[in-house]
Amino acid sequence: MKILSCKQQKEADAYTIAHENILPINLMEKAVSKLTDEISRRWDKSHRIIVFAGSGNNGGDAVGIARMLFLKNYQVEVFLFNIKGTLSEECLTNVQRLQQCGCTQYHEINTSFNPPQLTANDVIIDGLFGSGLNKPLSGGFASVVKYINAAQSTVVSIDLPSGLMGEDNSNNIRKNIVRADLTLSIQFPKLSFLFAENEDIVGEWKLLDIGISKQYTEQVQTPYSIIEGEDIRKLVKPRKKFAHKGDFGHGLLLAGSTGMAGASILAARACLRSGIGLLTIHAPICNHDILQTTVPEALVQNDVSESYISEPVDLDNYQAIAIGPGIGQEEETAIAMFDQMCECYIPLILDADALNILSAHRNYLNRLPKRCILTPHVAELERIVGRCSNSFERLHKAQELASNLQCYIILKGAYTCIITPEGYCSFNPTGNPGMATGGSGDVLTGMLLALVAQGYTEEEACKIAVYIHGLAGDIARDRVGEISLTASDIINALPEAWKTLNNPINPTL
């Protein structure tokens, strides 16, 4: 699913009107109908509906919702802010329709505003400003926003909360943005919905399909998208009847140190649960016995060091290598890693301590092999690119890093983002807060190793691994709950997650 800019979404509306033989007011009516259905499904007639509308098309949507809810016998009161004395054509039409249907609780605000008394039982429809906003709210509108935010009422924003920009909010004023409980976005998600700092502004968000032209959507170019289950299903290769373990790759995992055997175990178990033919774990001597006991399916290769990895490995027998889970940051480990990295001619995945070592030796960044995969969480990325003021800036810096290094970056978070060397960003929708637990990243590393060893391209491996990792987390959550969820629970749910790819009607995909 593509994520369009606000400008592109406006163009999509115009294209649909021009090529689908539909009038602007009728396209708005389709949106209003979908919005009204969603609101009336969630709240019954015991709730008073208070509509705050602006003078543009977002306000037209809000007034249209007021009309439809009024005709469903909801108690509705409308406050339309027409400060400049000019309404958009579609907004004016909806105001006229509202008045014609007999709704008397309509107030057009031209100068002063006498606000209603709001209660916890009220539902506020926020239609003040939509995606056309290009500067922070101020003055009277900022005061209206603060009034809405101070109320105990439930707030439903149309398309996006008033005051929020669709992409970059670096220069916005947070206190002058409506804080919605629910945002009903028309047709497309907004990039800003996927950023952590906007969670308390956007609230729950849901997309409503109003039939925007598929032809436009298919041809428009955007660097941002959300991964869909069907995309993943198409990527996964079926296994042939006469296949053998040699067909599915031999992966090398450099992981573990004294007290950190768990990281290597988790990565190895996840790798083996993700289809690899053979796995060798290169680990310090101190971890040998526990690895042989807990991961009997894997081969264990001892480093010469007792307590940490201190030497590179000959790669001739392997199809992919992953370095990082639990390796620590000893000087000898760093030297061994750089030697391994600089001579690497097979797909390479760097995670955890491997990234921390890189951040302490940034001069080695440019020696990374092209098209390697880095898997940082936010803190690990910022150790490399520097502190960022918000998620938009962080994403931009990650895009620059991927481009400069010609690598893939998996920026882990609630909506984990896969960034290609070309700067394309694919956001993952699966997963849940229960996965924010130690070892979850090690599981993902093992899955990535399995997939690239099997011959998937780096981009395919990133998308499949991230999606299935999140899906397994969701299955685990349903089994044990978010609070109790551990990395081992994610691994235990991997078989069921992989099985869903063979079920074309599975609702989770």
XYZ file of C-alpha atoms in Angstrom:
509
model
C 0.000 0.000 0.000
C 1.473 3.293 -1.076
C 1.755 6.226 1.315
C 1.112 9.389 -0.668
C 2.072 12.908 0.303
C -0.778 15.293 1.079
C -0.133 16.971 -2.276
C -0.398 13.629 -4.073
C -3.613 12.788 -2.230
C -5.136 16.020 -3.487
C -3.978 15.102 -6.987
C -5.543 11.654 -6.554
C -8.907 13.261 -5.778
C -8.626 15.511 -8.835
C -7.614 12.602 -11.070
C -10.542 10.514 -9.841
C -12.984 13.355 -10.494
C -11.574 13.895 -13.990
C -11.279 10.252 -15.059
C -14.012 8.431 -13.128
C -16.858 10.671 -14.258
C -17.786 11.807 -10.764
C -18.590 15.284 -9.482
C -16.521 16.668 -6.566
C -19.598 16.888 -4.332
C -20.443 13.259 -5.080
C -16.922 12.100 -4.221
C -17.256 14.019 -0.964
C -20.630 12.374 -0.379
C -19.011 8.942 -0.681
C -16.456 9.960 1.938
C -19.154 11.395 4.195
C -21.181 8.204 3.945
C -18.195 6.012 4.914
C -17.260 8.347 7.776
C -20.829 8.422 9.093
C -21.154 4.639 8.960
C -17.957 4.218 10.982
C -18.989 6.787 13.601
C -22.531 5.456 13.995
C -21.172 1.919 14.298
C -19.020 2.949 17.255
C -21.337 5.357 19.091
C -25.091 5.080 19.533
C -27.690 7.846 19.829
C -27.093 8.293 23.553
C -24.058 10.399 22.654
C -24.323 14.036 21.646
C -22.330 14.832 18.518
C -20.469 18.160 18.501
C -19.031 19.088 15.104
C -16.202 21.596 14.701
C -15.859 22.404 10.999
C -13.571 24.625 8.971
C -14.360 26.464 5.775
C -12.609 24.044 3.389
C -13.406 20.554 2.173
C -12.477 18.987 5.499
C -15.179 21.164 7.002
C -17.484 20.061 4.195
C -16.935 16.447 5.252
C -17.712 17.343 8.859
C -20.925 19.181 7.992
C -21.956 16.272 5.758
C -21.440 13.871 8.682
C -23.572 16.142 10.862
C -26.400 15.968 8.296
C -26.311 12.189 7.985
C -26.151 11.670 11.750
C -29.004 14.158 12.226
C -31.102 12.144 9.765
C -30.301 9.055 11.860
C -31.836 10.916 14.844
C -28.580 11.722 16.623
C -28.446 14.906 18.689
C -26.092 17.056 16.610
C -24.680 20.560 17.064
C -22.428 22.185 14.450
C -19.897 25.002 14.828
C -18.530 26.109 11.452
C -15.619 28.554 11.545
C -15.900 30.868 8.544
C -13.490 33.586 9.633
C -12.711 34.822 6.116
C -16.339 34.710 4.992
C -15.647 32.222 2.198
C -16.559 28.548 2.100
C -15.344 26.005 -0.435
C -18.011 25.061 -2.959
C -18.514 21.588 -1.504
C -18.575 22.913 2.066
C -21.229 25.474 1.125
C -23.315 22.766 -0.543
C -23.201 20.634 2.586
C -24.142 23.588 4.792
C -27.196 24.182 2.585
C -28.124 20.503 2.709
C -27.793 20.498 6.497
C -30.119 23.472 6.805
C -32.600 22.003 4.343
C -32.936 18.805 6.361
C -34.133 20.797 9.380
C -31.099 20.874 11.665
C -31.374 24.045 13.736
C -28.262 23.539 15.887
C -25.940 25.127 13.335
C -23.679 28.034 14.274
C -21.452 29.858 11.798
C -18.565 31.563 13.557
C -17.340 34.745 11.878
C -15.850 36.638 14.803
C -16.424 35.615 18.420
C -16.944 32.015 19.523
C -19.177 31.053 22.427
C -18.099 27.463 23.083
C -20.523 24.752 24.138
C -20.279 22.947 27.439
C -18.649 19.614 26.642
C -19.093 16.428 28.649
C -17.399 13.053 28.773
C -20.385 11.542 26.961
C -20.032 13.858 23.958
C -18.308 12.886 20.718
C -16.428 15.702 18.990
C -16.032 15.541 15.223
C -12.870 17.441 14.324
C -13.144 18.814 10.784
C -11.363 22.134 11.225
C -8.363 21.522 8.967
C -7.347 18.677 6.698
C -4.334 17.767 4.628
C -4.102 21.203 3.005
C -2.606 22.793 6.107
C 1.007 23.946 5.602
C 1.814 25.961 8.737
C 1.202 25.673 12.494
C -2.131 26.826 13.868
C -2.124 30.063 15.794
C -4.466 32.707 17.163
C -8.129 31.827 17.481
C -7.810 28.394 15.911
C -5.057 27.488 18.353
C -7.440 28.480 21.146
C -10.190 26.273 19.713
C -7.759 23.350 19.569
C -6.748 23.871 23.196
C -10.426 24.003 24.150
C -11.067 20.674 22.390
C -8.013 19.072 23.993
C -9.073 20.235 27.445
C -12.454 18.510 27.137
C -13.109 15.003 28.424
C -15.083 14.218 25.272
C -14.066 11.591 22.732
C -12.474 13.198 19.669
C -12.790 11.838 16.133
C -10.628 13.580 13.526
C -11.411 13.475 9.828
C -8.480 12.517 7.592
C -5.929 13.757 10.144
C -6.075 15.715 13.417
C -6.384 19.454 12.814
C -2.976 21.113 13.014
C -0.997 17.977 12.188
C 0.989 17.935 8.950
C 0.902 14.800 6.865
C 4.673 14.379 6.701
C 7.111 16.712 8.439
C 6.107 18.293 11.761
C 9.579 19.476 12.730
C 8.481 23.102 12.973
C 4.977 22.455 14.220
C 3.572 23.520 17.613
C 2.376 20.375 19.384
C 0.081 22.122 21.847
C -1.813 23.601 18.877
C -2.687 20.207 17.377
C -5.930 18.367 18.134
C -5.367 15.168 20.115
C -7.709 12.611 18.595
C -8.901 9.343 20.058
C -9.714 8.125 16.553
C -8.515 9.377 13.176
C -10.499 8.276 10.125
C -8.170 8.732 7.175
C -9.576 8.921 3.662
C -8.171 6.223 1.343
C -4.487 6.588 2.256
C -2.466 6.652 5.493
C -0.344 9.690 6.290
C 3.371 9.274 6.874
C 3.099 11.148 10.171
C 0.742 8.437 11.514
C 3.705 6.057 11.672
C 5.893 8.202 13.935
C 6.091 7.464 17.661
C 5.787 11.083 18.813
C 2.403 11.388 17.061
C 0.777 8.407 18.771
C -1.039 10.557 21.351
C -2.164 12.955 18.596
C -3.465 10.481 16.025
C -4.834 7.906 18.457
C -6.293 4.857 16.741
C -6.358 5.315 12.986
C -8.389 3.604 10.317
C -8.482 3.901 6.545
C -11.772 4.361 4.687
C -11.850 3.398 1.012
C -13.870 5.873 -1.079
C -12.911 4.522 -4.484
C -9.998 6.752 -5.463
C -8.769 5.890 -8.957
C -6.632 2.726 -8.965
C -5.029 3.886 -12.181
C -3.649 6.969 -10.449
C -2.539 4.961 -7.424
C -0.659 2.463 -9.580
C 1.193 5.085 -11.606
C 2.075 7.612 -8.902
C 5.634 7.430 -7.538
C 6.325 7.609 -3.809
C 9.247 6.382 -1.687
C 6.906 5.283 1.114
C 4.666 2.234 1.419
C 3.165 -0.159 3.953
C 3.840 -3.873 3.509
C 0.749 -6.009 2.920
C 0.331 -9.713 3.581
C -0.336 -10.543 -0.027
C 3.001 -8.964 -0.970
C 4.762 -11.375 1.383
C 2.802 -14.382 0.198
C 3.972 -13.713 -3.370
C 7.612 -13.515 -2.299
C 7.855 -16.824 -0.437
C 9.152 -19.614 -2.686
C 7.480 -23.031 -2.642
C 9.714 -26.013 -1.930
C 10.213 -28.661 -4.583
C 9.531 -32.294 -3.782
C 13.115 -33.410 -4.408
C 14.746 -30.540 -2.522
C 17.471 -31.307 0.015
C 19.177 -29.300 2.760
C 21.880 -28.118 0.408
C 19.238 -26.233 -1.573
C 18.397 -24.005 1.386
C 21.776 -22.588 2.190
C 24.402 -22.791 4.888
C 24.456 -19.773 7.196
C 27.169 -18.593 9.558
C 26.241 -16.879 12.813
C 28.928 -15.040 14.807
C 27.315 -14.543 18.189
C 27.725 -14.753 21.933
C 30.292 -14.050 24.632
C 30.599 -14.724 28.344
C 27.141 -14.325 29.877
C 25.531 -13.695 26.458
C 24.966 -17.200 25.149
C 21.225 -16.495 25.153
C 21.521 -14.069 22.245
C 23.175 -16.691 20.061
C 20.633 -19.317 21.099
C 17.670 -17.116 20.209
C 19.138 -16.100 16.855
C 20.004 -19.705 16.042
C 16.600 -21.103 16.971
C 14.838 -18.438 14.906
C 17.149 -19.137 11.973
C 16.388 -22.859 12.096
C 12.646 -22.105 12.300
C 12.900 -20.008 9.128
C 13.896 -22.639 6.625
C 17.693 -22.659 6.496
C 19.371 -25.873 5.348
C 22.404 -25.745 7.659
C 23.506 -23.361 10.388
C 26.954 -23.002 11.921
C 27.396 -20.892 15.057
C 30.875 -19.477 15.599
C 31.132 -18.735 19.324
C 33.655 -18.494 22.149
C 34.615 -21.718 23.876
C 32.619 -20.850 27.014
C 29.352 -21.115 25.062
C 30.083 -24.424 23.337
C 28.266 -26.810 25.695
C 25.128 -24.728 26.123
C 24.797 -24.241 22.360
C 25.234 -27.968 21.672
C 22.593 -28.710 24.289
C 19.975 -26.074 23.473
C 20.342 -25.929 19.684
C 21.244 -29.502 18.675
C 20.283 -28.881 15.040
C 23.101 -26.348 14.607
C 26.811 -26.938 14.106
C 29.031 -25.207 16.677
C 32.445 -23.867 15.724
C 34.682 -22.742 18.572
C 36.632 -19.510 18.495
C 40.172 -19.692 19.891
C 39.100 -17.377 22.703
C 37.462 -18.669 25.861
C 35.164 -15.721 26.468
C 34.605 -13.737 23.255
C 34.972 -13.872 19.486
C 38.492 -12.933 18.458
C 39.029 -14.238 14.924
C 37.388 -14.058 11.491
C 36.081 -17.176 9.771
C 36.751 -18.616 6.303
C 33.520 -18.028 4.340
C 33.955 -20.513 1.480
C 31.337 -22.951 2.794
C 28.624 -20.400 3.564
C 25.962 -18.519 1.636
C 25.356 -15.774 4.225
C 26.741 -14.450 7.504
C 25.225 -12.602 10.472
C 27.341 -10.881 13.119
C 26.356 -9.218 16.341
C 23.987 -10.875 18.844
C 25.703 -10.853 22.222
C 29.292 -10.544 20.891
C 30.213 -7.679 23.226
C 32.604 -4.881 22.313
C 36.043 -6.221 23.214
C 38.869 -4.712 21.146
C 39.822 -8.121 19.728
C 36.191 -8.731 18.802
C 36.054 -5.407 16.966
C 39.254 -6.187 15.050
C 37.961 -9.641 14.129
C 34.680 -8.163 12.977
C 36.356 -5.567 10.782
C 38.612 -8.211 9.244
C 35.567 -10.379 8.577
C 33.564 -7.472 7.216
C 36.234 -6.117 4.884
C 36.830 -9.515 3.283
C 33.158 -10.494 3.116
C 31.928 -11.607 -0.308
C 28.618 -13.169 0.763
C 25.475 -11.420 2.078
C 26.176 -9.807 5.461
C 23.818 -8.905 8.331
C 25.015 -6.703 11.204
C 23.018 -6.363 14.411
C 23.296 -5.432 18.080
C 26.919 -5.182 19.282
C 28.185 -5.217 15.700
C 26.369 -1.904 15.211
C 27.697 -0.557 18.498
C 31.229 -1.401 17.404
C 30.619 0.398 14.108
C 29.308 3.479 15.893
C 32.540 3.620 17.902
C 34.639 3.235 14.739
C 32.751 5.242 12.128
C 35.719 5.276 9.776
C 34.853 1.659 9.006
C 31.353 2.489 7.783
C 32.577 3.152 4.263
C 34.277 -0.234 4.211
C 30.998 -2.087 4.613
C 30.281 -4.388 1.674
C 27.588 -3.071 -0.634
C 24.020 -4.263 -0.032
C 24.689 -5.525 3.485
C 21.834 -5.363 6.008
C 21.973 -3.247 9.178
C 19.262 -3.748 11.814
C 19.413 -0.841 14.307
C 16.787 0.243 16.770
C 16.431 3.999 17.281
C 19.262 4.368 19.808
C 21.663 2.270 17.738
C 20.929 4.331 14.626
C 21.475 7.617 16.457
C 24.843 6.414 17.729
C 25.827 6.280 14.062
C 24.017 9.291 12.522
C 23.751 11.556 15.585
C 20.838 12.679 17.714
C 17.567 13.456 15.915
C 14.810 15.800 17.059
C 11.965 13.696 15.684
C 11.089 10.600 13.662
C 10.922 12.429 10.332
C 14.487 13.679 10.719
C 15.607 10.228 11.875
C 14.013 8.583 8.846
C 15.628 11.125 6.538
C 19.066 10.484 8.065
C 18.549 6.741 7.770
C 17.685 7.184 4.091
C 20.859 9.192 3.588
C 22.928 6.544 5.375
C 21.426 3.729 3.274
C 22.131 5.702 0.124
C 25.688 6.656 1.074
C 26.632 3.122 2.150
C 24.482 1.410 -0.500
C 23.088 -0.843 2.205
C 19.726 -1.928 3.572
C 18.637 -0.550 6.929
C 15.928 -2.120 9.058
C 14.982 0.647 11.482
C 13.183 -1.238 14.229
C 10.142 0.158 16.036
C 6.363 -0.034 16.230
C 6.272 0.355 12.439
C 9.635 -1.141 11.559
C 10.905 0.500 8.385
C 12.959 -1.219 5.684
C 15.069 1.335 3.811
C 16.709 0.376 0.532
C 19.906 1.832 -0.972
C 17.636 3.725 -3.366
C 15.856 5.412 -0.441
C 12.568 3.507 -0.627
C 10.896 2.956 2.736
C 8.559 0.030 3.471
C 6.787 0.149 6.831
C 5.724 -3.066 8.532
C 2.199 -3.240 10.045
C 2.563 -6.450 12.083
C 3.810 -6.690 15.659
C 2.829 -5.280 19.036
C 4.320 -3.614 22.151
C 4.866 -6.974 23.829
C 7.755 -7.515 21.417
C 9.673 -4.686 23.061
C 11.662 -7.191 25.072
C 15.226 -8.438 25.218
C 16.096 -10.937 22.493
C 13.402 -9.912 20.027
C 16.014 -8.355 17.746
C 18.171 -11.495 17.933
C 15.190 -13.473 16.640
C 14.895 -11.139 13.650
C 18.616 -11.486 12.896
C 18.332 -15.257 12.806
C 15.379 -15.059 10.444
C 17.231 -12.709 8.112
C 20.226 -15.035 8.032
C 17.995 -17.970 7.108
C 16.343 -16.107 4.252
C 19.420 -14.617 2.605
C 21.187 -18.005 2.906
C 18.271 -19.556 1.006
C 18.833 -17.181 -1.886
C 16.277 -14.470 -1.285
C 17.439 -11.012 -2.293
C 18.300 -8.666 0.549
C 15.121 -6.643 0.001
C 12.940 -9.763 -0.146
C 14.568 -11.159 2.983
C 14.073 -7.909 4.886
C 10.390 -7.667 4.006
C 9.596 -11.308 4.681
C 11.547 -11.495 7.936
C 10.154 -8.290 9.396
C 6.565 -9.145 8.478
C 6.694 -12.757 9.748
C 8.597 -11.676 12.876
C 5.775 -9.253 13.693
C 3.091 -11.770 12.801
C 4.666 -14.359 15.101
C 4.709 -11.692 17.795
C 0.998 -11.119 17.283
C 0.298 -14.844 17.509
C 2.396 -15.025 20.684
C 0.499 -12.051 22.137
C -2.776 -13.850 21.573
C -1.387 -16.856 23.420
C 0.313 -15.263 26.420
C -0.586 -11.545 26.367
C 1.641 -8.545 25.754
C 3.039 -8.263 29.266
C 4.197 -11.886 29.469
C 5.577 -12.094 25.946
C 9.237 -13.110 25.573
C 11.545 -13.604 22.596
C 11.193 -17.362 22.987
C 7.423 -16.963 22.609
C 8.035 -15.297 19.236
C 10.183 -18.245 18.111
C 7.568 -20.730 19.304
C 4.965 -18.905 17.198
C 7.080 -18.886 14.025
C 5.739 -22.216 12.684
C 2.173 -20.927 12.823
C 3.208 -17.608 11.285
C 4.918 -19.345 8.367
C 1.930 -21.654 7.917
C -0.383 -18.699 7.370
C 1.358 -18.045 4.050
C -0.171 -21.278 2.748
C -3.681 -20.217 3.749
C -5.065 -17.780 1.148
C -8.072 -16.840 3.262
C -6.264 -16.182 6.514
C -7.659 -12.860 7.810
C -4.352 -11.822 9.403
C -2.670 -11.433 6.044
